[in-house]
PDB file of C-alpha atoms and ligand atoms in Angstrom:
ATOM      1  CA  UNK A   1      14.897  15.881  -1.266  1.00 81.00           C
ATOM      2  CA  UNK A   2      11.749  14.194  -0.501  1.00 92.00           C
ATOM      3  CA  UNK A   3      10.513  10.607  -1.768  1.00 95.00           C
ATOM      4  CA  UNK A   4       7.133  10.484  -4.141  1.00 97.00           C
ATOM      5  CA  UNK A   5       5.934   8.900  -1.337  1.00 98.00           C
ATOM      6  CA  UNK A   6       6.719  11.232   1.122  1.00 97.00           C
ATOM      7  CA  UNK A   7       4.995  13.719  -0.970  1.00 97.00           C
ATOM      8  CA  UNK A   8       1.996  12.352  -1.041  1.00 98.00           C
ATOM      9  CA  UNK A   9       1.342  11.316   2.393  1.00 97.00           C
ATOM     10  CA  UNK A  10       2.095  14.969   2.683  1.00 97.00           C
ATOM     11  CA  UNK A  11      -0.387  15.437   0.174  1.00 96.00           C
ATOM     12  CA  UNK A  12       1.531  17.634  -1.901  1.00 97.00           C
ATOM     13  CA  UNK A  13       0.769  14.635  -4.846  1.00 97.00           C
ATOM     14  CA  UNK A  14      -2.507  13.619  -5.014  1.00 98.00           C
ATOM     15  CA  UNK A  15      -3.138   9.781  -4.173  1.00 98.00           C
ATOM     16  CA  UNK A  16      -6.285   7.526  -3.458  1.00 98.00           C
ATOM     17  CA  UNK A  17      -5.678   7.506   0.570  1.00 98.00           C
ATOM     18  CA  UNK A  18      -7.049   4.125   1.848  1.00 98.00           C
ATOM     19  CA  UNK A  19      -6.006   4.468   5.343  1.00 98.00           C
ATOM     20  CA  UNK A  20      -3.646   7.194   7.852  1.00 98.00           C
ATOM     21  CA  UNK A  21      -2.668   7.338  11.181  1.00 98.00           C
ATOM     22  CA  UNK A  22       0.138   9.719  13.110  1.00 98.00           C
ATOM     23  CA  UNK A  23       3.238   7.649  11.625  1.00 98.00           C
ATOM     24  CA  UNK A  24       1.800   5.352   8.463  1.00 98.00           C
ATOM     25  CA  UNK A  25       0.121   5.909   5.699  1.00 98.00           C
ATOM     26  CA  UNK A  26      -1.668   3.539   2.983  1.00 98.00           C
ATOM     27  CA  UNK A  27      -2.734   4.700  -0.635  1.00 98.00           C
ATOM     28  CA  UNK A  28      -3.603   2.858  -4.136  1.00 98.00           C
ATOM     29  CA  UNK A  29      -0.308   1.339  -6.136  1.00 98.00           C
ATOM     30  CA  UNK A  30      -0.657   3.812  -9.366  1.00 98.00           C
ATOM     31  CA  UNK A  31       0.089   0.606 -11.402  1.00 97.00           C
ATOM     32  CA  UNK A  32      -1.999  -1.696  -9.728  1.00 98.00           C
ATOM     33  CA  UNK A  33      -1.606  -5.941 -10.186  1.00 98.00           C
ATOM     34  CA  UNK A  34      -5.359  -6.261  -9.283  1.00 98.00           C
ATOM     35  CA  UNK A  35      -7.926  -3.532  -7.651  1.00 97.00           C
ATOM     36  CA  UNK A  36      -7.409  -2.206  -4.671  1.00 98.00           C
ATOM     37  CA  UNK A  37      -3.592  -2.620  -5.079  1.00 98.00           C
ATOM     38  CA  UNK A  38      -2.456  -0.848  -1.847  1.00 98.00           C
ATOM     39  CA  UNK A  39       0.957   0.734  -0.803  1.00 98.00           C
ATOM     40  CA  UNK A  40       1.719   0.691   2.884  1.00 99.00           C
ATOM     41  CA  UNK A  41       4.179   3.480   3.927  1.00 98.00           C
ATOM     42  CA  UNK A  42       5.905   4.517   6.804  1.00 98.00           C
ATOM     43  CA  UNK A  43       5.556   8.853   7.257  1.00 98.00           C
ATOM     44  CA  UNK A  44       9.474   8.989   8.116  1.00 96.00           C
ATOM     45  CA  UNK A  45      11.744   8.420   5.467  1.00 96.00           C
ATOM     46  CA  UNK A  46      13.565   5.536   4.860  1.00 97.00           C
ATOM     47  CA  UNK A  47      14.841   3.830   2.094  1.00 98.00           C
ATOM     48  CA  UNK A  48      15.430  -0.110   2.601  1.00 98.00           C
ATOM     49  CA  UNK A  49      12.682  -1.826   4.480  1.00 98.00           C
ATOM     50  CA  UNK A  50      15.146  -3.735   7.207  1.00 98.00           C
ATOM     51  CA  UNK A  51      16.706  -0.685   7.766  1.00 98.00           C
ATOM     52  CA  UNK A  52      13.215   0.668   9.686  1.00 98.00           C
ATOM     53  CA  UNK A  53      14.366   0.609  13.373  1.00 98.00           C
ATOM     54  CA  UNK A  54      12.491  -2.268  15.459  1.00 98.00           C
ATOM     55  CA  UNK A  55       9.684   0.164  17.181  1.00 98.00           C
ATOM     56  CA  UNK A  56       8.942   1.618  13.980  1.00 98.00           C
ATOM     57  CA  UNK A  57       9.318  -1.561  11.922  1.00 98.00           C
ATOM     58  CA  UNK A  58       6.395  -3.420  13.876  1.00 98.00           C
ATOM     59  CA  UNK A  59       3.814  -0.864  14.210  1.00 98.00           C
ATOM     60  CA  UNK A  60       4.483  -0.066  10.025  1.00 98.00           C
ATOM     61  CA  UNK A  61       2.976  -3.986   9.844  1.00 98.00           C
ATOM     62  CA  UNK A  62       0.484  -3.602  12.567  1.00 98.00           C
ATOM     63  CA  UNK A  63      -0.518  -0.674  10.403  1.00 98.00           C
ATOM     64  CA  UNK A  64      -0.632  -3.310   7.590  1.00 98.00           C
ATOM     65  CA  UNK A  65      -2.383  -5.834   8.980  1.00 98.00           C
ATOM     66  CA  UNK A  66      -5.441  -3.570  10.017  1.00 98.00           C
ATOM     67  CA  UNK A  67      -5.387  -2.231   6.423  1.00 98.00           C
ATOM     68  CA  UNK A  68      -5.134  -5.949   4.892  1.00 98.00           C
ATOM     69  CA  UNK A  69      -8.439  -6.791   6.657  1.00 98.00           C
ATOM     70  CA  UNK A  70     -10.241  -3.351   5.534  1.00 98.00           C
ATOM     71  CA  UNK A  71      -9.037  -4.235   1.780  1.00 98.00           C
ATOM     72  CA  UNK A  72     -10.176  -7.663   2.156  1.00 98.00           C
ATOM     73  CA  UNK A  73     -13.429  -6.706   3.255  1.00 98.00           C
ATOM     74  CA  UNK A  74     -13.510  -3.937   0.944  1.00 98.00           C
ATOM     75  CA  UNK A  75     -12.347  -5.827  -2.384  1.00 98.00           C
ATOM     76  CA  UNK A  76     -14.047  -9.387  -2.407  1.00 96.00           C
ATOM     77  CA  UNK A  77     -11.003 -11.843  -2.771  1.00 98.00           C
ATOM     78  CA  UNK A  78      -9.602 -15.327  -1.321  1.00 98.00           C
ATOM     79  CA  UNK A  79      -6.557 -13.710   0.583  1.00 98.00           C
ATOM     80  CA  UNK A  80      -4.682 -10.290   0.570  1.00 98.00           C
ATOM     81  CA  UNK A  81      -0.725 -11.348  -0.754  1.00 98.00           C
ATOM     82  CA  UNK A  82       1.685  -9.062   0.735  1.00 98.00           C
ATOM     83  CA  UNK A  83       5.345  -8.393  -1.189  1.00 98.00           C
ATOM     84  CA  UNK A  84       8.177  -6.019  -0.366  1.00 98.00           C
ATOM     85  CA  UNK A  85      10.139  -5.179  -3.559  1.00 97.00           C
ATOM     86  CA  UNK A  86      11.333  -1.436  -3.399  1.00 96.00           C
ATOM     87  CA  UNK A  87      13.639  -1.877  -6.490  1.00 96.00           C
ATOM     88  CA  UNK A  88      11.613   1.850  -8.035  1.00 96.00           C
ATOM     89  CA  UNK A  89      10.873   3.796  -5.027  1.00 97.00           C
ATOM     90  CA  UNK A  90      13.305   4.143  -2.459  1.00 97.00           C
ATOM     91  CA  UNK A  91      11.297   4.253   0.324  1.00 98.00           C
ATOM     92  CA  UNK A  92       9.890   1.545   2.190  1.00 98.00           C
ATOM     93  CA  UNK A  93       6.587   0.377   1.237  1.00 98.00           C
ATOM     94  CA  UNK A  94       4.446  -3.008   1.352  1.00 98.00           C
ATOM     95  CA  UNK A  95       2.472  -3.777  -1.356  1.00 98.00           C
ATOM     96  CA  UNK A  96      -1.140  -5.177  -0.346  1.00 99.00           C
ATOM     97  CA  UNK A  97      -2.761  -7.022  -3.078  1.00 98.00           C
ATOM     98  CA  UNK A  98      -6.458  -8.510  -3.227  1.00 98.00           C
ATOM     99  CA  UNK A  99      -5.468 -12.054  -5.149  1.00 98.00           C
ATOM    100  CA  UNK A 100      -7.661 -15.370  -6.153  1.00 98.00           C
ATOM    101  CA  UNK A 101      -4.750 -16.989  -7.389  1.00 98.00           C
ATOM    102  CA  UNK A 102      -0.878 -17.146  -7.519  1.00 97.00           C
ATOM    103  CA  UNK A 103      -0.645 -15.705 -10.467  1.00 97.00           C
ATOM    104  CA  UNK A 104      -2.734 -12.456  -9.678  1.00 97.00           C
ATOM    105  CA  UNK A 105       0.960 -11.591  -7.629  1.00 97.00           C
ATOM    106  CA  UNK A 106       2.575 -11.718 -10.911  1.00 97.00           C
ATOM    107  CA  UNK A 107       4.422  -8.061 -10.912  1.00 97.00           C
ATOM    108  CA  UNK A 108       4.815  -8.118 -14.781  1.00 96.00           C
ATOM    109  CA  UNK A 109       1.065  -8.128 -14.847  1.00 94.00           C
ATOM    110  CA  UNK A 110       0.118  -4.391 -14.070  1.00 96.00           C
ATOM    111  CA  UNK A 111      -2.978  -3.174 -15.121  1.00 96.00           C
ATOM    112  CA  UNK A 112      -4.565  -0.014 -14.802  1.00 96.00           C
ATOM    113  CA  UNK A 113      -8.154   1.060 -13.485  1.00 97.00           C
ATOM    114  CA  UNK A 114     -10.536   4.171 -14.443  1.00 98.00           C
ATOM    115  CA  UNK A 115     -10.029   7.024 -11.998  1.00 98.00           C
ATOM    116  CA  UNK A 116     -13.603   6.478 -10.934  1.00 98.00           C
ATOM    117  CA  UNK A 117     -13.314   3.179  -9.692  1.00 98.00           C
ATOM    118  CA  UNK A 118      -9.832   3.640  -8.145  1.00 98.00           C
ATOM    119  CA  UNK A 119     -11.335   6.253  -6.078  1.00 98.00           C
ATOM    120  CA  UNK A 120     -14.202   4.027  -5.570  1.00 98.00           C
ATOM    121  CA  UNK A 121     -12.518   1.420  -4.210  1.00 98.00           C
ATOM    122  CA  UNK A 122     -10.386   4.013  -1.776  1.00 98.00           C
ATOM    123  CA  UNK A 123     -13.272   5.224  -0.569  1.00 98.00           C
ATOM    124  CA  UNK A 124     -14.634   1.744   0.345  1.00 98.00           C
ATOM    125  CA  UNK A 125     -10.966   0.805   2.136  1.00 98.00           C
ATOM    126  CA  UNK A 126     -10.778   4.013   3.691  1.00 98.00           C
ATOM    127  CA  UNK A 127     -15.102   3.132   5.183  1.00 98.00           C
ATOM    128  CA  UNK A 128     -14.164  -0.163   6.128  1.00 98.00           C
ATOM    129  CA  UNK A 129     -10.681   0.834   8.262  1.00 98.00           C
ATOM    130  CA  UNK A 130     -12.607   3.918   9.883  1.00 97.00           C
ATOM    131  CA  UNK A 131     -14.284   0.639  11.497  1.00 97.00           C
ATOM    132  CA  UNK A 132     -11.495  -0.555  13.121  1.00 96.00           C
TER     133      UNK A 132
HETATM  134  P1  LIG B   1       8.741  -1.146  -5.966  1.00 65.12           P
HETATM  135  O1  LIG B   1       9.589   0.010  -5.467  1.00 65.12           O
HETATM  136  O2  LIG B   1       8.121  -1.926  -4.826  1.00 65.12           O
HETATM  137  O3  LIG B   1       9.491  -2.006  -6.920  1.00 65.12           O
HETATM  138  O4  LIG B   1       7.559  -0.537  -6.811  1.00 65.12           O
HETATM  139  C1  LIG B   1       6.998   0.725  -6.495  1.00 65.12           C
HETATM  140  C2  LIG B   1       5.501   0.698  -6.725  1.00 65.12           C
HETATM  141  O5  LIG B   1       5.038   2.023  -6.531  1.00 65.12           O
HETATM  142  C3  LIG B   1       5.096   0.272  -8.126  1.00 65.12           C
HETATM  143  O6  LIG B   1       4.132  -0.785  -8.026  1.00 65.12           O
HETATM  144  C4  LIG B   1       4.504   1.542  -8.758  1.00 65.12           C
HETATM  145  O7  LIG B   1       3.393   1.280  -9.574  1.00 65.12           O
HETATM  146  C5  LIG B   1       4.132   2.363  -7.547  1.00 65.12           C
HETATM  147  N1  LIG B   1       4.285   3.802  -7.770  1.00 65.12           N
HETATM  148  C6  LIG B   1       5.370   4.421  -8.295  1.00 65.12           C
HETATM  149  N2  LIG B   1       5.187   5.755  -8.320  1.00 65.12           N
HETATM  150  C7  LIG B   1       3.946   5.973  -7.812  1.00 65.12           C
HETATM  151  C8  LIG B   1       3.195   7.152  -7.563  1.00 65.12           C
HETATM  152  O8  LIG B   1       3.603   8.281  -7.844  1.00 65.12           O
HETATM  153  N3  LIG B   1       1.953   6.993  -7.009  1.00 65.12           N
HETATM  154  C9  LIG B   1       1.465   5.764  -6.675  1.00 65.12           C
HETATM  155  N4  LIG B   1       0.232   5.719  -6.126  1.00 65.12           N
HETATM  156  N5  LIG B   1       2.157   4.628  -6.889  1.00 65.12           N
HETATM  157  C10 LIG B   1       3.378   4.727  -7.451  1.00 65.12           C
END
């Protein structure tokens, strides 16, 4: 069976899409640590992170570097943190976070943002990647 994430960069589920190309995908954490929270995704399915053969496992953080420097210039912040975790959804994903301060990467601080302003700040990711 598919992954949630799989899903949605089908677009079966319904996410706020920051950034796509042929093979990744990039979308708003649900349960974000700080706005502009973003998932990074690879389209084909795989679980564990390392387990993303080499090809595949370099353009998925290419991918993530050009939608770190849309977020950052979408969502004013000192630095974008990056973490891989993947304990909930078993498919491999890097989380993109707009921080000011170590503490903005705690994970037991999730917060949660109106639907307006999540697909505000989408929109505004999605503007400043279409740039790159
Ligand atoms: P991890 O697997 O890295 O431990 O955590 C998975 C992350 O995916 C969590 O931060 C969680 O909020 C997010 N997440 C889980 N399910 C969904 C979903 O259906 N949609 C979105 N946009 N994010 C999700």
């Amino acid at each position: 069976m598919a992954t949630i994430f799989s899903r949605i960069a089908a677009g079966e589920i319904p996410s706020y899409k920051c950034a796509e190309d042929e093979n990744y995908y990039a979308f708003l954490d649900i349960n974000p640590l700080a706005k502009g929270h973003t998932l990074v995704i690879p389209k084909h399915e795989v679980n564990y992170i390392f387990d993303i053969e080499d090809e595949e496992y370099k353009g998925l953080w290419a991918f993530a570097k050009k939608v770190a420097v849309a977020l950052k210039a979408a969502v004013p912040c000192e630095r974008i943190g990056v973490a891989v975790i993947g304990l909930e959804v078993p498919h491999a994903h890097i989380h993109l976070v707009p921080i000011n301060k170590e503490s903005d990467m705690d994970f037991r601080n999730k917060k949660q943002f109106p639907a307006d302003e999540m697909a505000a700040v989408a929109a505004r990711v999605l503007e400043e990647f279409s740039k790159l």
